[in-house]
Amino acid sequence: MSANRVVYIVLTSTGTYLSKLIQFYTKASMNHASIAFDPELKEVYSFGRKNVANPFLAGLVREDYSSPFFHSSHCAVYTLTVTSEQYDQMHRLVGDMMQRQHTYKYHLLGLIGVMLQVELRRENAYFCSQFVSYVLGHGGALPVRKPAHFVTPSDFEKTDILKEVYRGSLWEYTLKSKERSVRKKAVSSIDRVKAHII
């Protein structure tokens, strides 16, 4: 029997014009969704800005939460426990997509489709929560029971399948994660030294 792994769903509020536009429709505080494969949120993926200074240049991105763009962001972090096989399937899919990163576009038209409840297809194009739902579905993990093209960030907040582990400043979360990582490495080093002495 394979050991379980954890994937992280990160919802953020960045305060951008697009975020405010989505918030106007959804009435939700968090309007951007990402998927992460580590608790420190160093390996985070979504569909969003490729250049923080240019909102019109968007697509598949690996997000860097140490960037000043996220310093004032609020977030909610959720965990989903999956099998090792499911984790590997999702991780492999995202890795394959990142190999062809330049071919993927942000699906702005898809957001209109959500509002109208009509699927508006565009090849190699996703909006953030659609992408997260698609990746989870590829691994056989479906916390939101609706088609990926209709999933909104707030849907992840409403499901009981995900476990909320943090809500607050994204900057504070990443800072605390760094501190935990440093302490863990220090303890590991001490244990290795003790093992040598013994």
XYZ file of N, CA and C in Angstrom:
594
model
N 0.853 -1.204 0.000
C 0.000 0.000 0.000
C 0.887 1.251 0.000
N 0.641 2.162 -0.894
C 1.488 3.344 -1.037
C 1.172 4.378 0.041
N 2.190 5.150 0.410
C 2.015 6.196 1.413
C 1.241 7.361 0.822
N 0.557 8.083 1.696
C -0.200 9.239 1.241
C 0.702 10.456 1.074
N 0.290 11.354 0.201
C 0.987 12.623 -0.022
C -0.039 13.739 0.102
N 0.450 14.958 0.104
C -0.440 16.113 0.257
C -0.199 17.117 -0.864
N -1.280 17.596 -1.465
C -1.195 18.722 -2.389
C -1.886 19.912 -1.718
N -1.503 21.103 -2.134
C -1.982 22.324 -1.492
C -2.737 23.186 -2.499
N -3.912 23.619 -2.101
C -4.693 24.551 -2.915
C -4.575 25.910 -2.247
N -4.067 26.881 -2.987
C -3.835 28.209 -2.424
C -4.769 29.213 -3.095
N -5.567 29.866 -2.283
C -6.443 30.926 -2.784
C -5.864 32.259 -2.342
N -5.803 33.213 -3.235
C -5.220 34.514 -2.892
C -6.093 35.662 -3.370
N -5.884 36.787 -2.728
C -6.501 38.042 -3.140
C -5.367 39.011 -3.400
N -5.145 39.336 -4.660
C -3.986 40.150 -5.026
C -4.309 41.636 -5.165
N -5.594 41.966 -5.274
C -5.974 43.369 -5.388
C -5.804 43.946 -6.777
N -5.552 43.087 -7.777
C -5.409 43.577 -9.146
C -6.787 43.933 -9.719
N -6.796 44.614 -10.842
C -8.066 44.997 -11.467
C -8.887 43.768 -11.851
N -8.217 42.730 -12.369
C -8.926 41.514 -12.746
C -9.495 40.829 -11.509
N -8.713 40.815 -10.432
C -9.182 40.219 -9.189
C -10.415 40.950 -8.661
N -10.380 42.269 -8.751
C -11.520 43.058 -8.283
C -12.741 42.854 -9.173
N -12.501 42.663 -10.466
C -13.600 42.408 -11.395
C -14.268 41.076 -11.071
N -13.448 40.055 -10.820
C -13.981 38.734 -10.470
C -14.708 38.801 -9.130
N -14.132 39.557 -8.197
C -14.745 39.698 -6.883
C -16.111 40.363 -6.972
N -16.248 41.305 -7.890
C -17.525 41.982 -8.090
C -18.611 40.981 -8.479
N -18.214 39.972 -9.276
C -19.176 38.957 -9.710
C -19.386 37.890 -8.641
N -18.299 37.384 -8.060
C -18.398 36.240 -7.143
C -18.759 36.644 -5.715
N -18.472 37.895 -5.349
C -18.661 38.383 -3.979
C -17.754 37.638 -2.990
N -16.731 36.964 -3.494
C -15.802 36.217 -2.653
C -14.537 37.032 -2.418
N -13.894 36.808 -1.278
C -12.698 37.589 -0.933
C -11.447 37.087 -1.640
N -11.396 35.784 -1.941
C -10.238 35.190 -2.606
C -10.613 34.822 -4.041
N -9.923 35.402 -5.009
C -10.336 35.208 -6.404
C -9.227 34.724 -7.329
N -8.208 34.121 -6.751
C -7.172 33.490 -7.564
C -6.817 32.163 -6.917
N -6.731 31.102 -7.735
C -6.440 29.764 -7.224
C -5.154 29.225 -7.835
N -4.387 28.517 -7.021
C -3.135 27.902 -7.465
C -3.023 26.526 -6.831
N -2.176 25.692 -7.398
C -1.902 24.383 -6.813
C -0.416 24.302 -6.476
N -0.115 23.781 -5.289
C 1.273 23.669 -4.839
C 1.561 22.227 -4.436
N 2.822 21.858 -4.550
C 3.221 20.480 -4.251
C 4.138 20.373 -3.038
N 4.237 21.455 -2.265
C 5.067 21.417 -1.055
C 4.495 22.392 -0.034
N 4.683 22.103 1.268
C 4.088 22.952 2.316
C 4.683 24.351 2.390
N 5.921 24.511 1.892
C 6.549 25.842 1.918
C 6.056 26.728 0.769
N 5.264 26.144 -0.132
C 4.725 26.860 -1.299
C 5.837 27.428 -2.175
N 6.845 26.595 -2.395
C 7.922 26.983 -3.302
C 7.637 26.509 -4.724
N 6.833 25.454 -4.827
C 6.494 24.919 -6.148
C 4.994 25.091 -6.369
N 4.643 26.262 -6.850
C 3.241 26.669 -6.998
C 2.958 27.006 -8.454
N 1.833 26.516 -8.966
C 1.503 26.733 -10.371
C 0.072 27.246 -10.528
N -0.119 28.047 -11.547
C -1.454 28.552 -11.854
C -1.450 29.182 -13.242
N -2.575 29.776 -13.585
C -2.660 30.608 -14.783
C -2.853 32.035 -14.310
N -1.897 32.874 -14.663
C -1.936 34.262 -14.224
C -0.923 35.079 -14.994
N -0.486 36.174 -14.397
C 0.453 37.073 -15.064
C 1.819 36.416 -15.263
N 2.340 36.536 -16.479
C 3.716 36.116 -16.730
C 4.685 37.227 -16.362
N 4.180 38.437 -16.423
C 4.955 39.618 -16.041
C 4.067 40.462 -15.138
N 4.509 40.665 -13.892
C 3.654 41.361 -12.921
C 3.306 42.771 -13.366
N 4.115 43.349 -14.237
C 3.875 44.715 -14.697
C 2.919 44.774 -15.885
N 2.584 43.594 -16.440
C 1.737 43.560 -17.630
C 0.583 42.577 -17.440
N -0.613 43.073 -17.083
C -1.760 42.193 -16.833
C -2.282 41.498 -18.093
N -1.869 41.970 -19.254
C -2.370 41.393 -20.504
C -1.506 40.231 -21.002
N -0.337 40.061 -20.397
C 0.538 38.952 -20.749
C 0.369 37.883 -19.677
N -0.504 36.899 -19.954
C -0.846 35.908 -18.944
C -0.903 34.515 -19.545
N -0.694 33.531 -18.689
C -0.715 32.145 -19.132
C -0.296 31.236 -17.999
N 0.274 30.093 -18.336
C 0.738 29.140 -17.335
C 2.007 29.667 -16.667
N 1.990 29.725 -15.338
C 3.121 30.284 -14.618
C 3.460 29.454 -13.378
N 4.732 29.487 -13.025
C 5.163 29.020 -11.705
C 5.279 30.265 -10.852
N 4.476 30.353 -9.817
C 4.389 31.577 -9.034
C 5.482 31.648 -7.969
N 5.987 32.842 -7.779
C 7.045 33.089 -6.801
C 6.475 33.994 -5.710
N 6.138 33.392 -4.579
C 5.505 34.157 -3.514
C 6.467 35.082 -2.773
N 7.751 35.004 -3.092
C 8.702 35.949 -2.509
C 8.718 37.262 -3.286
N 8.030 37.278 -4.418
C 7.963 38.483 -5.243
C 7.176 39.580 -4.527
N 7.616 40.841 -4.651
C 6.885 41.962 -4.037
C 5.419 42.027 -4.471
N 5.106 41.450 -5.636
C 3.731 41.444 -6.136
C 2.782 40.788 -5.136
N 3.284 39.803 -4.374
C 2.431 39.061 -3.444
C 2.551 39.535 -2.001
N 3.406 40.514 -1.722
C 3.683 40.891 -0.338
C 2.450 41.370 0.424
N 1.517 41.990 -0.257
C 0.319 42.495 0.427
C -0.885 41.581 0.239
N -0.648 40.406 -0.335
C -1.749 39.486 -0.624
C -2.206 38.739 0.623
N -3.501 38.483 0.672
C -4.060 37.608 1.686
C -4.318 36.254 1.034
N -4.287 35.214 1.846
C -4.457 33.884 1.264
C -5.199 32.943 2.199
N -5.661 31.853 1.613
C -6.201 30.726 2.369
C -5.525 29.491 1.776
N -4.962 28.665 2.632
C -4.239 27.476 2.187
C -5.023 26.236 2.615
N -5.282 25.368 1.654
C -6.030 24.136 1.909
C -5.176 22.931 1.543
N -5.375 21.839 2.250
C -4.658 20.608 1.938
C -5.628 19.545 1.440
N -5.108 18.679 0.592
C -5.855 17.532 0.095
C -4.923 16.331 0.139
N -5.292 15.326 0.906
C -4.477 14.122 1.017
C -4.814 13.174 -0.136
N -3.786 12.740 -0.831
C -3.952 11.862 -1.992
C -2.935 10.720 -1.885
N -3.069 9.740 -2.747
C -2.081 8.663 -2.778
C -0.822 9.148 -3.490
N 0.259 8.407 -3.327
C 1.505 8.756 -4.014
C 1.318 8.725 -5.527
N 0.521 7.759 -5.991
C 0.268 7.647 -7.431
C -0.474 8.866 -7.949
N -1.493 9.317 -7.214
C -2.246 10.503 -7.618
C -1.348 11.738 -7.625
N -0.547 11.871 -6.584
C 0.384 13.005 -6.485
C 1.326 13.015 -7.689
N 1.887 11.855 -8.000
C 2.841 11.762 -9.111
C 2.165 12.076 -10.449
N 0.924 11.621 -10.626
C 0.184 11.892 -11.871
C -0.025 13.386 -12.054
N -0.419 14.069 -10.977
C -0.654 15.515 -11.050
C 0.647 16.272 -11.272
N 1.672 15.867 -10.542
C 2.964 16.541 -10.645
C 3.559 16.363 -12.039
N 3.399 15.158 -12.573
C 3.923 14.864 -13.910
C 3.171 15.675 -14.967
N 1.854 15.774 -14.820
C 1.051 16.549 -15.770
C 1.511 17.998 -15.812
N 1.659 18.606 -14.635
C 2.078 20.008 -14.576
C 3.478 20.161 -15.159
N 4.349 19.199 -14.855
C 5.701 19.245 -15.413
C 5.695 19.190 -16.922
N 4.842 18.323 -17.479
C 4.723 18.219 -18.938
C 4.185 19.521 -19.530
N 3.214 20.119 -18.848
C 2.657 21.379 -19.337
C 3.696 22.488 -19.289
N 4.514 22.488 -18.244
C 5.546 23.522 -18.131
C 6.599 23.386 -19.229
N 6.786 22.174 -19.734
C 7.713 21.971 -20.851
C 7.215 22.696 -22.102
N 5.890 22.875 -22.177
C 5.278 23.568 -23.322
C 4.590 24.854 -22.853
N 5.175 25.469 -21.854
C 4.574 26.627 -21.196
C 4.144 27.721 -22.173
N 4.946 27.928 -23.194
C 4.685 29.021 -24.132
C 3.427 28.813 -24.964
N 2.918 27.568 -25.005
C 1.736 27.281 -25.831
C 0.427 27.550 -25.092
N 0.505 27.816 -23.787
C -0.716 27.989 -22.994
C -1.047 29.459 -22.780
N -2.341 29.750 -22.871
C -2.823 31.122 -22.741
C -3.850 31.219 -21.607
N -4.023 32.421 -21.108
C -5.051 32.657 -20.096
C -6.419 32.701 -20.772
N -7.377 31.976 -20.207
C -8.695 31.829 -20.834
C -9.675 32.871 -20.284
N -9.494 34.111 -20.685
C -10.360 35.186 -20.215
C -11.802 34.958 -20.659
N -11.963 34.435 -21.865
C -13.312 34.155 -22.377
C -14.007 33.113 -21.507
N -13.213 32.211 -20.931
C -13.789 31.179 -20.076
C -14.453 31.754 -18.838
N -13.930 32.881 -18.333
C -14.549 33.527 -17.174
C -15.955 34.016 -17.508
N -16.108 34.498 -18.740
C -17.435 34.924 -19.192
C -18.359 33.707 -19.273
N -17.788 32.572 -19.697
C -18.549 31.335 -19.764
C -19.063 30.909 -18.400
N -18.241 31.116 -17.356
C -18.684 30.792 -15.995
C -19.885 31.648 -15.609
N -19.816 32.919 -15.937
C -20.908 33.831 -15.607
C -22.195 33.443 -16.321
N -22.052 32.987 -17.571
C -23.223 32.612 -18.377
C -23.601 31.149 -18.220
N -22.732 30.396 -17.499
C -22.895 28.948 -17.345
C -22.950 28.253 -18.709
N -22.024 28.681 -19.563
C -21.877 28.102 -20.897
C -20.394 27.783 -21.101
N -20.097 26.589 -21.562
C -18.698 26.238 -21.810
C -18.211 26.923 -23.079
N -17.201 27.763 -22.926
C -16.593 28.451 -24.060
C -15.169 27.920 -24.201
N -14.980 27.038 -25.171
C -13.695 26.360 -25.310
C -12.674 27.187 -26.082
N -11.421 27.011 -25.661
C -10.292 27.591 -26.377
C -9.116 26.656 -26.166
N -8.477 26.256 -27.229
C -7.399 25.277 -27.138
C -6.229 25.800 -26.307
N -5.751 24.940 -25.416
C -4.588 25.271 -24.575
C -4.776 26.558 -23.781
N -5.984 26.753 -23.285
C -6.265 27.957 -22.508
C -7.072 27.596 -21.263
N -6.662 28.163 -20.145
C -7.331 27.924 -18.870
C -7.366 29.225 -18.073
N -8.341 29.335 -17.181
C -8.250 30.353 -16.139
C -7.831 29.618 -14.864
N -7.471 30.343 -13.821
C -6.757 29.751 -12.692
C -7.467 28.575 -12.029
N -8.715 28.744 -11.643
C -9.422 27.673 -10.936
C -9.766 26.515 -11.865
N -9.942 26.795 -13.131
C -10.160 25.722 -14.111
C -8.925 24.835 -14.192
N -7.760 25.472 -14.234
C -6.502 24.735 -14.288
C -6.320 23.862 -13.046
N -6.540 24.428 -11.875
C -6.381 23.669 -10.634
C -7.319 22.473 -10.617
N -8.562 22.686 -10.998
C -9.540 21.602 -11.035
C -9.157 20.543 -12.064
N -8.644 20.987 -13.191
C -8.206 20.060 -14.245
C -7.070 19.167 -13.751
N -6.096 19.753 -13.080
C -4.958 18.992 -12.564
C -5.423 17.990 -11.510
N -6.271 18.445 -10.596
C -6.796 17.548 -9.560
C -7.585 16.400 -10.185
N -8.385 16.727 -11.175
C -9.177 15.700 -11.852
C -8.317 14.690 -12.572
N -7.195 15.152 -13.126
C -6.277 14.256 -13.817
C -5.725 13.209 -12.855
N -5.587 13.599 -11.598
C -5.092 12.671 -10.586
C -6.204 11.878 -9.914
N -7.428 12.080 -10.381
C -8.551 11.354 -9.792
C -9.006 11.922 -8.464
N -8.633 13.168 -8.190
C -9.041 13.841 -6.957
C -9.967 14.994 -7.325
N -11.223 14.888 -6.943
C -12.214 15.885 -7.355
C -12.933 16.474 -6.145
N -12.322 17.458 -5.477
C -12.973 18.063 -4.317
C -14.198 18.899 -4.667
N -14.284 19.347 -5.927
C -15.440 20.137 -6.380
C -16.170 19.340 -7.453
N -17.415 19.054 -7.203
C -18.181 18.195 -8.110
C -18.889 19.001 -9.201
N -18.098 19.574 -10.076
C -18.652 20.258 -11.245
C -17.564 20.278 -12.313
N -17.924 20.469 -13.576
C -16.908 20.516 -14.633
C -15.867 21.592 -14.356
N -14.605 21.312 -14.715
C -13.510 22.244 -14.436
C -13.772 23.630 -15.009
N -14.449 23.696 -16.174
C -14.656 24.992 -16.819
C -15.706 25.853 -16.107
N -16.344 25.298 -15.064
C -17.301 26.081 -14.279
C -16.817 26.326 -12.844
N -15.645 25.822 -12.506
C -15.144 25.928 -11.134
C -14.560 27.321 -10.874
N -14.940 27.914 -9.760
C -14.411 29.209 -9.337
C -13.556 29.011 -8.087
N -12.683 29.956 -7.757
C -11.878 29.826 -6.535
C -12.731 29.601 -5.287
N -13.879 30.265 -5.217
C -14.724 30.126 -4.022
C -15.289 28.720 -3.875
N -15.362 27.950 -4.966
C -15.831 26.569 -4.874
C -14.904 25.735 -3.998
N -13.615 26.043 -4.028
C -12.662 25.309 -3.190
C -12.858 25.649 -1.715
N -13.339 26.864 -1.435
C -13.618 27.254 -0.055
C -14.840 26.536 0.498
N -15.776 26.235 -0.369
C -17.064 25.688 0.069
C -17.060 24.177 0.285
N -16.120 23.474 -0.342
C -16.134 22.022 -0.234
C -15.594 21.543 1.114
N -16.175 20.465 1.635
C -15.729 19.889 2.903
C -14.560 18.925 2.710
N -14.216 18.634 1.469
C -13.164 17.652 1.185
C -11.780 18.239 1.443
N -11.642 19.539 1.248
C -10.364 20.201 1.527
C -10.304 20.647 2.980
N -9.100 20.672 3.541
C -8.908 21.107 4.917
C -8.159 22.437 4.938
N -8.784 23.449 5.499
C -8.112 24.750 5.601
C -7.067 24.686 6.716
N -5.825 25.030 6.381
C -4.737 24.982 7.368
C -4.187 26.364 7.684
N -4.566 27.368 6.893
C -4.079 28.724 7.148
C -4.958 29.733 6.428
N -5.142 30.870 7.088
C -5.824 32.009 6.455
C -5.214 33.282 7.028
N -4.743 34.132 6.131
C -4.115 35.370 6.594
C -3.142 35.906 5.567
N -2.113 36.572 6.041
C -1.119 37.185 5.164
C -0.270 36.119 4.470
N -0.180 36.208 3.161
C 0.648 35.267 2.406
C 2.119 35.459 2.760
N 2.525 36.693 2.942
C 3.910 36.991 3.297
C 4.281 36.335 4.633
N 3.366 36.399 5.607
C 3.623 35.795 6.917
C 3.683 34.273 6.811
N 2.848 33.705 5.970
C 2.878 32.246 5.794
C 4.233 31.801 5.248
N 4.702 32.472 4.207
C 5.977 32.079 3.601
C 7.136 32.318 4.573
N 7.045 33.365 5.374
C 8.093 33.662 6.358
C 8.150 32.558 7.417
N 6.976 32.162 7.925
C 6.918 31.096 8.930
C 7.388 29.768 8.341
N 7.073 29.538 7.073
C 7.494 28.302 6.414
C 9.010 28.241 6.305
N 9.631 29.387 6.007
C 11.097 29.443 5.936
C 11.709 29.137 7.298
N 11.110 29.700 8.344
C 11.616 29.474 9.694
C 11.505 28.001 10.077
N 10.365 27.372 9.730
C 10.180 25.951 10.025
C 11.198 25.111 9.262
N 11.448 25.493 8.003
C 12.404 24.751 7.174
C 13.820 24.844 7.749
N 14.203 26.045 8.229
C 15.527 26.242 8.823
C 15.662 25.409 10.093
N 14.616 25.421 10.934
C 14.654 24.646 12.181
C 14.758 23.155 11.889
N 14.017 22.698 10.882
C 14.034 21.282 10.518
C 15.428 20.861 10.059
N 16.075 21.708 9.244
C 17.428 21.406 8.772
C 18.420 21.405 9.927
N 18.235 22.329 10.872
C 19.136 22.419 12.023
C 19.027 21.168 12.880
N 17.792 20.726 13.129
C 17.567 19.515 13.921
C 18.167 18.310 13.221
N 18.000 18.256 11.909
C 18.538 17.149 11.120
C 20.067 17.110 11.210
N 20.696 18.297 11.153
C 22.160 18.383 11.243
C 22.650 17.942 12.614
N 21.941 18.350 13.660
C 22.298 17.967 15.025
C 22.193 16.457 15.198
N 21.112 15.877 14.641
C 20.922 14.432 14.732
C 22.051 13.673 14.045
N 22.524 14.211 12.898
C 23.613 13.555 12.179
C 24.924 13.617 12.985
N 25.141 14.771 13.622
C 26.328 14.945 14.457
C 26.283 13.980 15.637
N 25.119 13.856 16.286
C 24.937 12.943 17.412
C 25.196 11.512 16.991
N 24.700 11.159 15.822
C 24.868 9.784 15.329
C 26.345 9.463 15.129
N 27.138 10.474 14.693
C 28.584 10.288 14.485
C 29.305 10.095 15.824
N 28.870 10.909 16.801
C 29.503 10.855 18.119
C 29.225 9.517 18.794
N 27.961 9.088 18.676
C 27.570 7.827 19.299
C 28.233 6.642 18.572
